[in-house]
Short mmCIF file of C-alpha atoms in Angstrom, two decimals:
data_model
loop_
_atom_site.label_atom_id
_atom_site.label_comp_id
_atom_site.label_asym_id
_atom_site.label_seq_id
_atom_site.Cartn_x
_atom_site.Cartn_y
_atom_site.Cartn_z
CA MET A 1 14.48 94.06 -36.54
CA GLN A 2 17.39 96.43 -37.17
CA ILE A 3 17.33 98.01 -40.62
CA PRO A 4 20.94 98.64 -41.74
CA GLU A 5 22.02 102.27 -41.83
CA GLY A 6 23.19 101.69 -45.39
CA VAL A 7 19.58 101.45 -46.54
CA VAL A 8 19.39 105.24 -46.29
CA GLY A 9 19.89 106.78 -49.73
CA GLN A 10 19.30 103.55 -51.66
CA THR A 11 16.96 103.41 -54.65
CA ILE A 12 13.75 101.42 -54.73
CA TYR A 13 13.87 99.78 -58.13
CA ALA A 14 11.11 97.19 -57.79
CA VAL A 15 8.15 96.29 -55.59
CA ARG A 16 6.81 92.77 -56.00
CA ARG A 17 4.96 90.07 -54.13
CA ARG A 18 5.82 86.53 -53.07
CA ALA A 19 3.01 84.71 -51.27
CA LYS A 20 1.81 87.09 -48.53
CA TYR A 21 5.03 89.11 -48.53
CA VAL A 22 5.67 92.47 -50.17
CA LEU A 23 9.24 92.61 -51.46
CA ILE A 24 10.78 96.08 -51.77
CA GLU A 25 13.95 95.68 -53.81
CA LEU A 26 16.78 98.10 -53.04
CA ASP A 27 20.35 98.36 -54.33
CA THR A 28 21.95 95.92 -51.89
CA GLY A 29 19.04 93.88 -50.63
CA CYS A 30 15.35 93.63 -50.02
CA LEU A 31 12.86 94.76 -47.40
CA ILE A 32 10.42 91.91 -46.79
CA LEU A 33 7.10 93.12 -45.44
CA HIS A 34 4.23 91.05 -44.07
CA LEU A 35 1.05 93.02 -43.37
CA GLY A 36 -0.38 90.56 -40.84
CA MET A 37 -4.14 90.50 -40.32
CA SER A 38 -4.97 94.17 -40.74
CA GLY A 39 -1.80 96.03 -41.68
CA HIS A 40 -1.65 98.32 -44.68
CA ILE A 41 0.71 100.58 -46.58
CA SER A 42 -0.05 104.17 -47.47
CA ILE A 43 1.75 107.04 -49.17
CA VAL A 44 1.34 110.26 -47.19
CA ASN A 45 2.78 113.75 -47.23
CA GLN A 46 5.58 114.77 -44.90
CA GLY A 47 4.18 116.45 -41.85
CA GLU A 48 1.08 114.29 -41.69
CA SER A 49 0.46 113.34 -38.09
CA ILE A 50 1.52 109.89 -36.92
CA GLY A 51 -1.31 107.70 -35.64
CA VAL A 52 -1.11 105.31 -32.71
CA HIS A 53 -0.94 102.33 -35.10
CA ASP A 54 1.63 103.83 -37.51
CA HIS A 55 4.89 101.97 -36.90
CA VAL A 56 7.34 102.61 -39.75
CA ASP A 57 7.96 105.58 -42.05
CA PHE A 58 10.30 105.57 -45.05
CA VAL A 59 10.90 109.12 -46.25
CA LEU A 60 11.29 109.28 -50.03
CA ASP A 61 13.32 111.80 -52.03
CA HIS A 62 10.30 113.60 -53.48
CA GLY A 63 8.96 114.39 -50.02
CA LEU A 64 6.34 111.69 -49.66
CA ILE A 65 6.38 109.07 -46.92
CA PHE A 66 5.90 105.33 -47.33
CA ARG A 67 4.07 104.43 -44.11
CA LEU A 68 3.33 101.06 -42.51
CA THR A 69 0.25 100.92 -40.30
CA ASP A 70 -0.52 97.78 -38.30
CA PRO A 71 -3.35 98.00 -35.71
CA ARG A 72 -3.02 94.41 -34.48
CA ARG A 73 0.79 94.24 -34.60
CA PHE A 74 0.75 90.92 -36.43
CA GLY A 75 2.84 92.26 -39.30
CA SER A 76 6.62 92.15 -39.63
CA LEU A 77 9.47 93.81 -41.51
CA HIS A 78 12.74 92.08 -42.41
CA TRP A 79 15.95 92.92 -44.23
CA GLN A 80 17.62 90.44 -46.56
CA PRO A 81 20.69 90.99 -48.74
CA HIS A 82 20.20 89.76 -52.32
CA PRO A 83 18.77 87.36 -53.28
CA ALA A 84 15.54 87.91 -51.36
CA GLU A 85 14.40 84.31 -51.84
CA SER A 86 17.24 83.06 -49.64
CA HIS A 87 15.50 84.49 -46.57
CA TRP A 88 14.08 81.76 -44.32
CA LEU A 89 10.54 83.12 -44.70
CA LEU A 90 10.66 82.64 -48.48
CA ALA A 91 13.08 79.77 -49.03
CA ASP A 92 10.59 76.90 -48.64
CA LEU A 93 7.49 78.43 -50.17
CA GLY A 94 5.52 76.48 -52.75
CA VAL A 95 4.39 77.63 -56.17
CA GLU A 96 2.14 80.60 -56.86
CA PRO A 97 -1.45 79.44 -57.49
CA LEU A 98 -2.02 81.57 -60.59
CA SER A 99 1.25 80.56 -62.22
CA ASP A 100 1.75 77.87 -64.85
CA ALA A 101 3.77 75.93 -62.28
CA PHE A 102 0.57 75.19 -60.37
CA SER A 103 -0.81 72.53 -62.67
CA ALA A 104 -2.78 69.32 -62.39
CA ALA A 105 0.41 67.29 -62.79
CA TYR A 106 2.10 69.25 -60.01
CA LEU A 107 -0.74 68.88 -57.50
CA ILE A 108 -1.26 65.20 -58.33
CA ASP A 109 2.42 64.65 -57.50
CA GLN A 110 2.09 66.66 -54.26
CA CYS A 111 -0.93 64.62 -53.17
CA ARG A 112 0.34 61.18 -54.11
CA GLY A 113 0.37 58.86 -51.08
CA ARG A 114 -0.61 61.63 -48.66
CA LYS A 115 -3.01 60.80 -45.81
CA VAL A 116 -3.53 64.44 -44.84
CA ALA A 117 -6.93 65.98 -45.67
CA ILE A 118 -7.03 67.52 -49.13
CA LYS A 119 -8.08 70.87 -47.66
CA ASN A 120 -5.02 70.95 -45.42
CA ARG A 121 -2.83 69.95 -48.35
CA ILE A 122 -3.87 72.84 -50.57
CA MET A 123 -3.50 75.24 -47.63
CA ASP A 124 0.09 74.12 -47.02
CA ALA A 125 2.29 77.04 -48.13
CA LYS A 126 5.10 74.60 -48.92
CA VAL A 127 2.84 73.14 -51.63
CA VAL A 128 1.04 76.21 -52.96
CA VAL A 129 0.88 79.71 -51.49
CA GLY A 130 -2.12 81.97 -51.17
CA VAL A 131 -4.92 79.42 -50.74
CA GLY A 132 -6.36 80.66 -47.45
CA ASN A 133 -9.20 79.10 -45.53
CA ILE A 134 -12.02 80.94 -47.29
CA TYR A 135 -10.71 80.15 -50.76
CA ALA A 136 -9.96 76.52 -49.90
CA ASN A 137 -13.58 76.05 -48.78
CA GLU A 138 -14.90 77.65 -51.96
CA ALA A 139 -12.55 75.87 -54.35
CA LEU A 140 -13.30 72.43 -52.90
CA PHE A 141 -17.01 73.13 -53.31
CA ARG A 142 -16.48 74.13 -56.94
CA ALA A 143 -14.48 70.96 -57.52
CA GLY A 144 -16.99 68.70 -55.76
CA ILE A 145 -14.47 67.31 -53.25
CA ARG A 146 -15.10 66.79 -49.54
CA PRO A 147 -12.52 68.72 -47.50
CA ARG A 148 -11.67 65.80 -45.19
CA ARG A 149 -10.90 63.30 -47.97
CA ALA A 150 -7.28 62.10 -47.83
CA ALA A 151 -5.25 63.92 -50.46
CA GLY A 152 -3.79 60.67 -51.77
CA ARG A 153 -7.26 59.20 -52.32
CA VAL A 154 -8.64 61.99 -54.50
CA ARG A 155 -8.97 60.92 -58.12
CA ARG A 156 -6.60 62.49 -60.63
CA ASP A 157 -9.45 64.03 -62.63
CA LEU A 158 -10.82 65.65 -59.47
CA ILE A 159 -7.42 67.06 -58.58
CA ALA A 160 -7.22 68.57 -62.07
CA ARG A 161 -10.67 70.05 -61.48
CA LEU A 162 -9.49 71.37 -58.11
CA VAL A 163 -6.53 73.18 -59.68
CA ASP A 164 -8.93 74.92 -62.08
CA ALA A 165 -11.31 75.69 -59.21
CA ILE A 166 -8.55 77.27 -57.12
CA LYS A 167 -7.46 79.47 -60.01
CA GLU A 168 -11.06 80.46 -60.84
CA THR A 169 -11.87 81.21 -57.19
CA LEU A 170 -8.80 83.38 -56.68
CA GLU A 171 -9.25 85.22 -59.98
CA ARG A 172 -12.87 85.96 -59.13
CA ALA A 173 -11.92 87.15 -55.65
CA ILE A 174 -9.24 89.44 -57.08
CA ASP A 175 -11.75 90.81 -59.56
CA LYS A 176 -14.10 91.59 -56.66
CA GLY A 177 -11.40 93.26 -54.57
CA GLY A 178 -10.94 90.44 -52.08
CA THR A 179 -13.18 89.13 -49.32
CA THR A 180 -14.20 91.34 -46.43
CA ILE A 181 -15.42 89.37 -43.41
CA ASN A 182 -14.43 91.75 -40.61
CA ASP A 183 -12.13 94.68 -41.37
CA PHE A 184 -10.29 93.98 -44.62
CA ALA A 185 -10.22 96.86 -47.09
CA ALA A 186 -8.44 97.37 -50.39
CA THR A 187 -5.98 100.19 -51.03
CA ASP A 188 -8.85 102.49 -52.00
CA GLY A 189 -10.56 101.87 -48.64
CA LYS A 190 -13.37 99.84 -50.16
CA PRO A 191 -14.33 96.39 -48.85
CA GLY A 192 -13.82 93.21 -50.85
CA TYR A 193 -17.08 92.16 -52.48
CA PHE A 194 -16.27 88.47 -53.03
CA SER A 195 -17.91 87.89 -49.63
CA GLN A 196 -21.23 88.38 -51.42
CA GLU A 197 -20.50 85.39 -53.68
CA LEU A 198 -19.45 82.82 -51.09
CA SER A 199 -21.11 79.47 -51.71
CA VAL A 200 -20.17 77.65 -48.51
CA TYR A 201 -17.84 79.60 -46.22
CA GLY A 202 -19.74 81.12 -43.30
CA ARG A 203 -23.00 79.46 -44.41
CA ALA A 204 -23.11 76.37 -42.16
CA GLY A 205 -26.67 75.13 -41.68
CA GLU A 206 -27.97 77.10 -44.65
CA PRO A 207 -29.21 75.44 -47.86
CA CYS A 208 -26.72 74.66 -50.60
CA LEU A 209 -27.11 77.09 -53.48
CA VAL A 210 -26.95 74.18 -55.93
CA CYS A 211 -28.95 71.32 -54.39
CA SER A 212 -30.63 72.89 -51.30
CA SER A 213 -29.10 70.35 -48.89
CA ASN A 214 -28.09 71.80 -45.53
CA LEU A 215 -24.42 72.75 -45.47
CA LYS A 216 -22.32 71.05 -42.77
CA GLU A 217 -19.46 72.45 -40.73
CA ILE A 218 -16.45 70.61 -39.33
CA ARG A 219 -13.04 71.68 -38.00
CA LEU A 220 -9.88 70.86 -39.95
CA GLY A 221 -6.54 72.09 -38.75
CA GLY A 222 -8.39 74.30 -36.29
CA ARG A 223 -10.20 76.07 -39.13
CA SER A 224 -13.91 76.30 -39.85
CA THR A 225 -14.68 74.07 -42.83
CA VAL A 226 -18.06 74.11 -44.53
CA TYR A 227 -19.18 71.75 -47.30
CA CYS A 228 -22.22 70.31 -49.01
CA PRO A 229 -22.74 66.60 -48.19
CA SER A 230 -24.54 66.08 -51.51
CA CYS A 231 -22.44 68.09 -53.98
CA GLN A 232 -19.07 67.11 -52.52
CA ALA A 233 -18.05 63.45 -52.49
#
């Protein structure tokens, strides 16, 4: 993308997040940054050598550099005049999972009459953002719901339980610094330790931690999906 020349000299007055996007608010618009699979941001001193995977530098007034590094090149950077939410990447996003807007009543309404699998429904970013494959597996296990069950056929009380399970799973993962499976690391370089608490994801064929039944694996939406045939109905 072409960053407008007018961005030079503008003030960064807020940095926030919407779904997987980092929003850097400037005077006349917003830089929308997606880190892809393995991208990260760092603050470095001027003069620090540029690595092969360093793609964008923003030089700040006090001499430091805001640097975007993206080894796999899956990330992206966009410019959007205010308001940021009018950009096509953000315009149709669903609610944030840890907000009050993500409630039992909301998800019940979003599932009503839907034939799509409940796992696919909660991973739909137009419904709720931030529920990735790992966390969907774990939340459905906590809620006792089979991933392939049609969203519209899940009882209301179980959907309410699922909302709580999603919030609890995400909050626990945040507390543990995320989930490192391959190369994810937090801003301090440390791995995410929630991977040590996974109940089902990545454990196909192993005994359930609750009932000892062998965990089963299926594919939903092209994603690995693991569940307990006894604990999840």
